[in-house]
């Protein structure tokens, strides 16, 4: 997969993706991540990319030209692949695990990061296929949002995570929050690891983890339970911990 991020701050992207799992995935050619500087496509001798909004009001807007020409250059560099073009904006569809799963199947993704008060609407309508938000708050620019989205996609690509299991049982994979994890020592500052996890009894461990996962979801994100397929046993357990909305 190739991810191209259109930004006025390419170093923010390059720095962040060069570490940890994303850095390793790039090294291993499991993903190509490029940051392209929109400013390089300004036709202005001062490389200006922003201007005053028509109709007045506070702040500056990104001009449509440099964004469009930057996008055209990206298309010229890979003319044969279909591209989803995501625009990072609080107006967008809230980013969810299911969307990361969907985008992880694409061959090429372009992410457009805005700055100032936003981008001229005409170029958004022209090139963007998906508007995405990472939450109901306003960031100073789209770069951090683009990094969040990129990270959540890259970790799903084949062989990026060490073992396949490492994302089979995790939060949101089955619509629930994950169960709690423990490692050595078995007793830390007087607190013990749940006994069942030391028992080596796989069926009991599995049952404990399912119940822990249900309980965590009930206590922390009860809204998620409404969208999950629950077994009779799951419902019984949830009732035993006080969940009545079944
Ligand atoms: N740009 C500014 N705020 C944002 C948000 N909440 N999500 C995505 N992009 C943004």
Coordinates of C-alpha atoms and ligand atoms in Angstrom, one line a residue:
X1 CA 0.0 0.0 0.0
X2 CA 1.0 3.5 -0.6
X3 CA -0.1 6.4 1.6
X4 CA 0.6 10.0 0.3
X5 CA 0.0 12.8 2.8
X6 CA -0.6 16.3 1.3
X7 CA 0.5 18.8 3.9
X8 CA 2.2 22.1 4.6
X9 CA 4.3 20.4 7.3
X10 CA 5.9 17.3 5.8
X11 CA 8.5 17.0 8.5
X12 CA 5.7 16.5 11.1
X13 CA 4.7 13.4 9.1
X14 CA 8.2 12.2 8.2
X15 CA 9.3 12.4 11.8
X16 CA 6.4 10.5 13.3
X17 CA 6.3 7.7 10.8
X18 CA 10.0 6.9 11.0
X19 CA 9.6 5.3 14.5
X20 CA 8.3 2.1 16.0
X21 CA 6.0 -0.1 14.0
X22 CA 5.3 2.3 11.2
X23 CA 9.1 2.9 10.8
X24 CA 9.7 -0.9 10.7
X25 CA 6.8 -1.4 8.1
X26 CA 8.4 1.3 5.9
X27 CA 11.8 -0.3 6.2
X28 CA 10.4 -3.7 5.2
X29 CA 8.5 -2.1 2.2
X30 CA 5.2 -3.3 3.7
X31 CA 3.9 0.3 3.1
X32 CA 5.2 3.4 1.4
X33 CA 4.4 6.6 3.2
X34 CA 5.2 9.9 1.4
X35 CA 4.6 13.4 2.7
X36 CA 4.2 15.9 -0.1
X37 CA 4.6 19.7 0.5
X38 CA 1.6 21.6 -0.9
X39 CA 3.7 24.7 -0.8
X40 CA 5.9 23.3 -3.5
X41 CA 3.0 23.7 -5.9
X42 CA 2.3 27.4 -5.3
X43 CA 2.6 29.5 -8.4
X44 CA 3.3 32.5 -6.3
X45 CA 6.8 33.9 -6.1
X46 CA 6.6 34.1 -2.3
X47 CA 5.2 30.5 -2.3
X48 CA 2.1 31.7 -0.7
X49 CA -0.6 29.1 -0.2
X50 CA -3.2 31.0 1.8
X51 CA -5.5 34.0 1.2
X52 CA -8.4 36.0 2.8
X53 CA -11.9 34.5 2.8
X54 CA -14.4 36.0 0.4
X55 CA -17.2 37.5 2.4
X56 CA -14.9 38.5 5.2
X57 CA -14.4 36.9 8.5
X58 CA -11.4 35.8 10.7
X59 CA -8.4 33.8 9.5
X60 CA -7.0 32.7 6.2
X61 CA -7.9 29.9 3.9
X62 CA -5.8 27.5 1.8
X63 CA -6.0 28.5 -1.8
X64 CA -7.4 25.9 -4.2
X65 CA -4.7 26.0 -6.8
X66 CA -1.7 24.6 -4.9
X67 CA -3.8 21.8 -3.5
X68 CA -5.1 20.9 -6.9
X69 CA -1.7 21.0 -8.6
X70 CA -0.2 19.0 -5.8
X71 CA -2.9 16.3 -6.2
X72 CA -2.3 16.3 -10.0
X73 CA 1.4 15.7 -9.5
X74 CA 0.6 12.8 -7.2
X75 CA -1.8 11.3 -9.8
X76 CA 0.9 11.7 -12.5
X77 CA 3.4 9.8 -10.3
X78 CA 1.0 6.8 -10.1
X79 CA -1.4 7.1 -12.9
X80 CA -2.7 3.5 -12.8
X81 CA -3.9 3.2 -9.3
X82 CA -7.4 4.1 -8.0
X83 CA -7.1 6.6 -5.1
X84 CA -9.3 7.2 -2.1
X85 CA -8.6 10.9 -1.1
X86 CA -9.4 11.6 2.5
X87 CA -9.7 15.1 3.9
X88 CA -9.1 15.5 7.6
X89 CA -11.8 17.7 9.0
X90 CA -14.1 17.9 12.1
X91 CA -17.0 17.8 9.5
X92 CA -16.0 14.3 8.5
X93 CA -17.3 10.9 9.3
X94 CA -16.0 9.8 12.7
X95 CA -13.1 7.4 12.2
X96 CA -13.8 3.8 13.4
X97 CA -12.0 0.5 13.4
X98 CA -14.3 -0.8 10.7
X99 CA -13.2 2.1 8.5
X100 CA -9.6 1.3 9.2
X101 CA -10.3 -2.3 8.1
X102 CA -11.9 -1.0 4.9
X103 CA -9.2 1.4 4.0
X104 CA -6.5 -1.2 4.7
X105 CA -7.6 -3.0 1.6
X106 CA -6.9 -0.1 -0.7
X107 CA -3.9 0.0 -2.9
X108 CA -3.3 3.8 -2.6
X109 CA -4.6 6.4 -0.2
X110 CA -4.1 10.1 -0.4
X111 CA -4.7 12.2 2.8
X112 CA -5.2 15.9 2.6
X113 CA -4.4 18.0 5.6
X114 CA -5.8 21.5 6.0
X115 CA -4.5 24.4 8.0
X116 CA -5.6 27.9 8.9
X117 CA -9.4 28.1 8.8
X118 CA -9.6 25.4 6.2
X119 CA -9.4 24.9 2.4
X120 CA -11.4 26.5 -0.4
X121 CA -14.5 24.3 -0.8
X122 CA -14.2 24.0 -4.6
X123 CA -11.0 21.9 -4.5
X124 CA -12.4 19.8 -1.7
X125 CA -15.5 19.0 -3.9
X126 CA -13.2 18.3 -6.8
X127 CA -10.7 15.8 -5.4
X128 CA -11.9 14.5 -2.0
X129 CA -13.7 11.1 -1.8
X130 CA -14.0 10.8 2.0
X131 CA -14.1 13.4 4.7
X132 CA -12.8 12.0 8.0
X133 CA -12.8 13.3 11.6
X134 CA -10.9 11.8 14.5
X135 CA -13.3 13.3 17.1
X136 CA -15.5 16.2 18.1
X137 CA -12.7 18.7 18.8
X138 CA -10.8 21.1 16.6
X139 CA -7.1 20.6 15.9
X140 CA -4.8 23.2 14.5
X141 CA -4.2 21.2 11.4
X142 CA -4.9 17.8 9.8
X143 CA -1.5 16.3 10.3
X144 CA -2.1 14.7 13.7
X145 CA -5.4 13.3 12.5
X146 CA -3.6 12.0 9.4
X147 CA -1.1 10.3 11.6
X148 CA -3.7 8.7 13.7
X149 CA -5.5 7.3 10.7
X150 CA -2.3 6.2 9.0
X151 CA -1.2 4.3 12.2
X152 CA -4.5 2.5 12.5
X153 CA -4.4 1.4 8.8
X154 CA -0.7 0.4 8.7
X155 CA -0.9 -2.0 11.7
X156 CA -3.6 -3.9 9.8
X157 CA -1.4 -4.6 6.7
X158 CA -0.1 -8.1 6.2
X159 CA 2.9 -9.0 8.4
X160 CA 3.2 -5.6 10.0
X161 CA 2.3 -6.9 13.4
X162 CA 4.4 -9.8 14.6
X163 CA 1.8 -12.4 15.2
X164 CA -1.6 -12.6 13.5
X165 CA -3.2 -13.1 16.9
X166 CA -2.0 -9.8 18.2
X167 CA -5.0 -8.1 16.5
X168 CA -7.5 -10.9 16.4
X169 CA -8.6 -10.5 20.0
X170 CA -8.2 -6.8 20.6
X171 CA -10.5 -4.0 21.4
X172 CA -13.2 -3.4 18.7
X173 CA -12.3 -6.5 16.7
X174 CA -15.5 -8.1 17.9
X175 CA -17.1 -4.8 18.8
X176 CA -16.1 -5.1 22.5
X177 CA -13.3 -3.6 24.5
X178 CA -10.5 -5.9 25.2
X179 CA -9.9 -7.9 28.4
X180 CA -7.2 -6.8 30.8
X181 CA -3.6 -8.0 30.4
X182 CA -1.1 -9.1 33.0
X183 CA 2.6 -10.1 32.9
X184 CA 5.2 -11.1 35.5
X185 CA 5.6 -10.7 38.4
X186 CA 2.5 -12.7 39.6
X187 CA 2.3 -10.4 42.6
X188 CA 3.1 -6.7 42.2
X189 CA 3.1 -4.4 45.3
X190 CA 0.7 -6.9 46.9
X191 CA -1.7 -7.1 44.0
X192 CA -2.2 -10.5 42.4
X193 CA -2.8 -11.5 38.9
X194 CA -6.3 -13.1 38.5
X195 CA -5.8 -16.8 39.5
X196 CA -7.4 -18.3 36.5
X197 CA -4.7 -16.8 34.3
X198 CA -2.1 -18.9 36.2
X199 CA -4.1 -22.1 36.0
X200 CA -3.1 -23.2 32.5
X201 CA -6.8 -24.2 31.9
X202 CA -7.4 -22.7 28.5
X203 CA -11.2 -23.1 28.5
X204 CA -11.5 -21.3 31.8
X205 CA -9.1 -18.6 30.7
X206 CA -11.1 -18.0 27.5
X207 CA -14.3 -17.7 29.5
X208 CA -12.7 -15.4 32.0
X209 CA -11.4 -13.2 29.2
X210 CA -14.7 -13.0 27.4
X211 CA -16.4 -12.0 30.7
X212 CA -13.7 -9.4 31.5
X213 CA -14.2 -8.0 28.0
X214 CA -18.0 -7.8 28.4
X215 CA -17.6 -6.2 31.8
X216 CA -15.1 -3.6 30.6
X217 CA -17.3 -2.7 27.8
X218 CA -20.4 -2.5 30.0
X219 CA -18.6 -0.3 32.5
X220 CA -16.6 1.9 30.2
X221 CA -18.5 2.0 26.8
X222 CA -22.0 0.7 27.3
X223 CA -23.0 2.3 24.0
X224 CA -20.9 -0.4 22.2
X225 CA -23.0 -3.2 23.7
X226 CA -26.0 -2.2 21.7
X227 CA -24.2 -3.0 18.4
X228 CA -22.8 -6.4 19.4
X229 CA -24.1 -9.9 18.9
X230 CA -24.3 -11.4 22.4
X231 CA -24.8 -15.1 23.2
X232 CA -27.2 -16.3 25.8
X233 CA -24.2 -16.9 28.1
X234 CA -22.9 -13.3 27.5
X235 CA -26.3 -11.9 28.4
X236 CA -26.5 -14.0 31.6
X237 CA -23.1 -12.8 32.6
X238 CA -23.9 -9.1 31.9
X239 CA -27.1 -9.4 33.9
X240 CA -25.1 -10.8 36.8
X241 CA -22.9 -7.6 36.8
X242 CA -25.9 -5.3 36.7
X243 CA -26.5 -4.7 33.0
X244 CA -30.3 -4.6 32.5
X245 CA -30.7 -3.3 29.0
X246 CA -31.0 -6.7 27.4
Ligands
LIG1 N1 -8.7 18.9 11.6 C1 -9.0 19.7 12.6 N2 -9.7 19.1 13.5 C2 -9.8 17.8 13.1 C3 -10.5 16.6 13.6 N3 -11.2 16.7 14.8 N4 -10.4 15.5 12.9 C4 -9.8 15.5 11.7 N5 -9.2 16.5 11.2 C5 -9.2 17.7 11.8

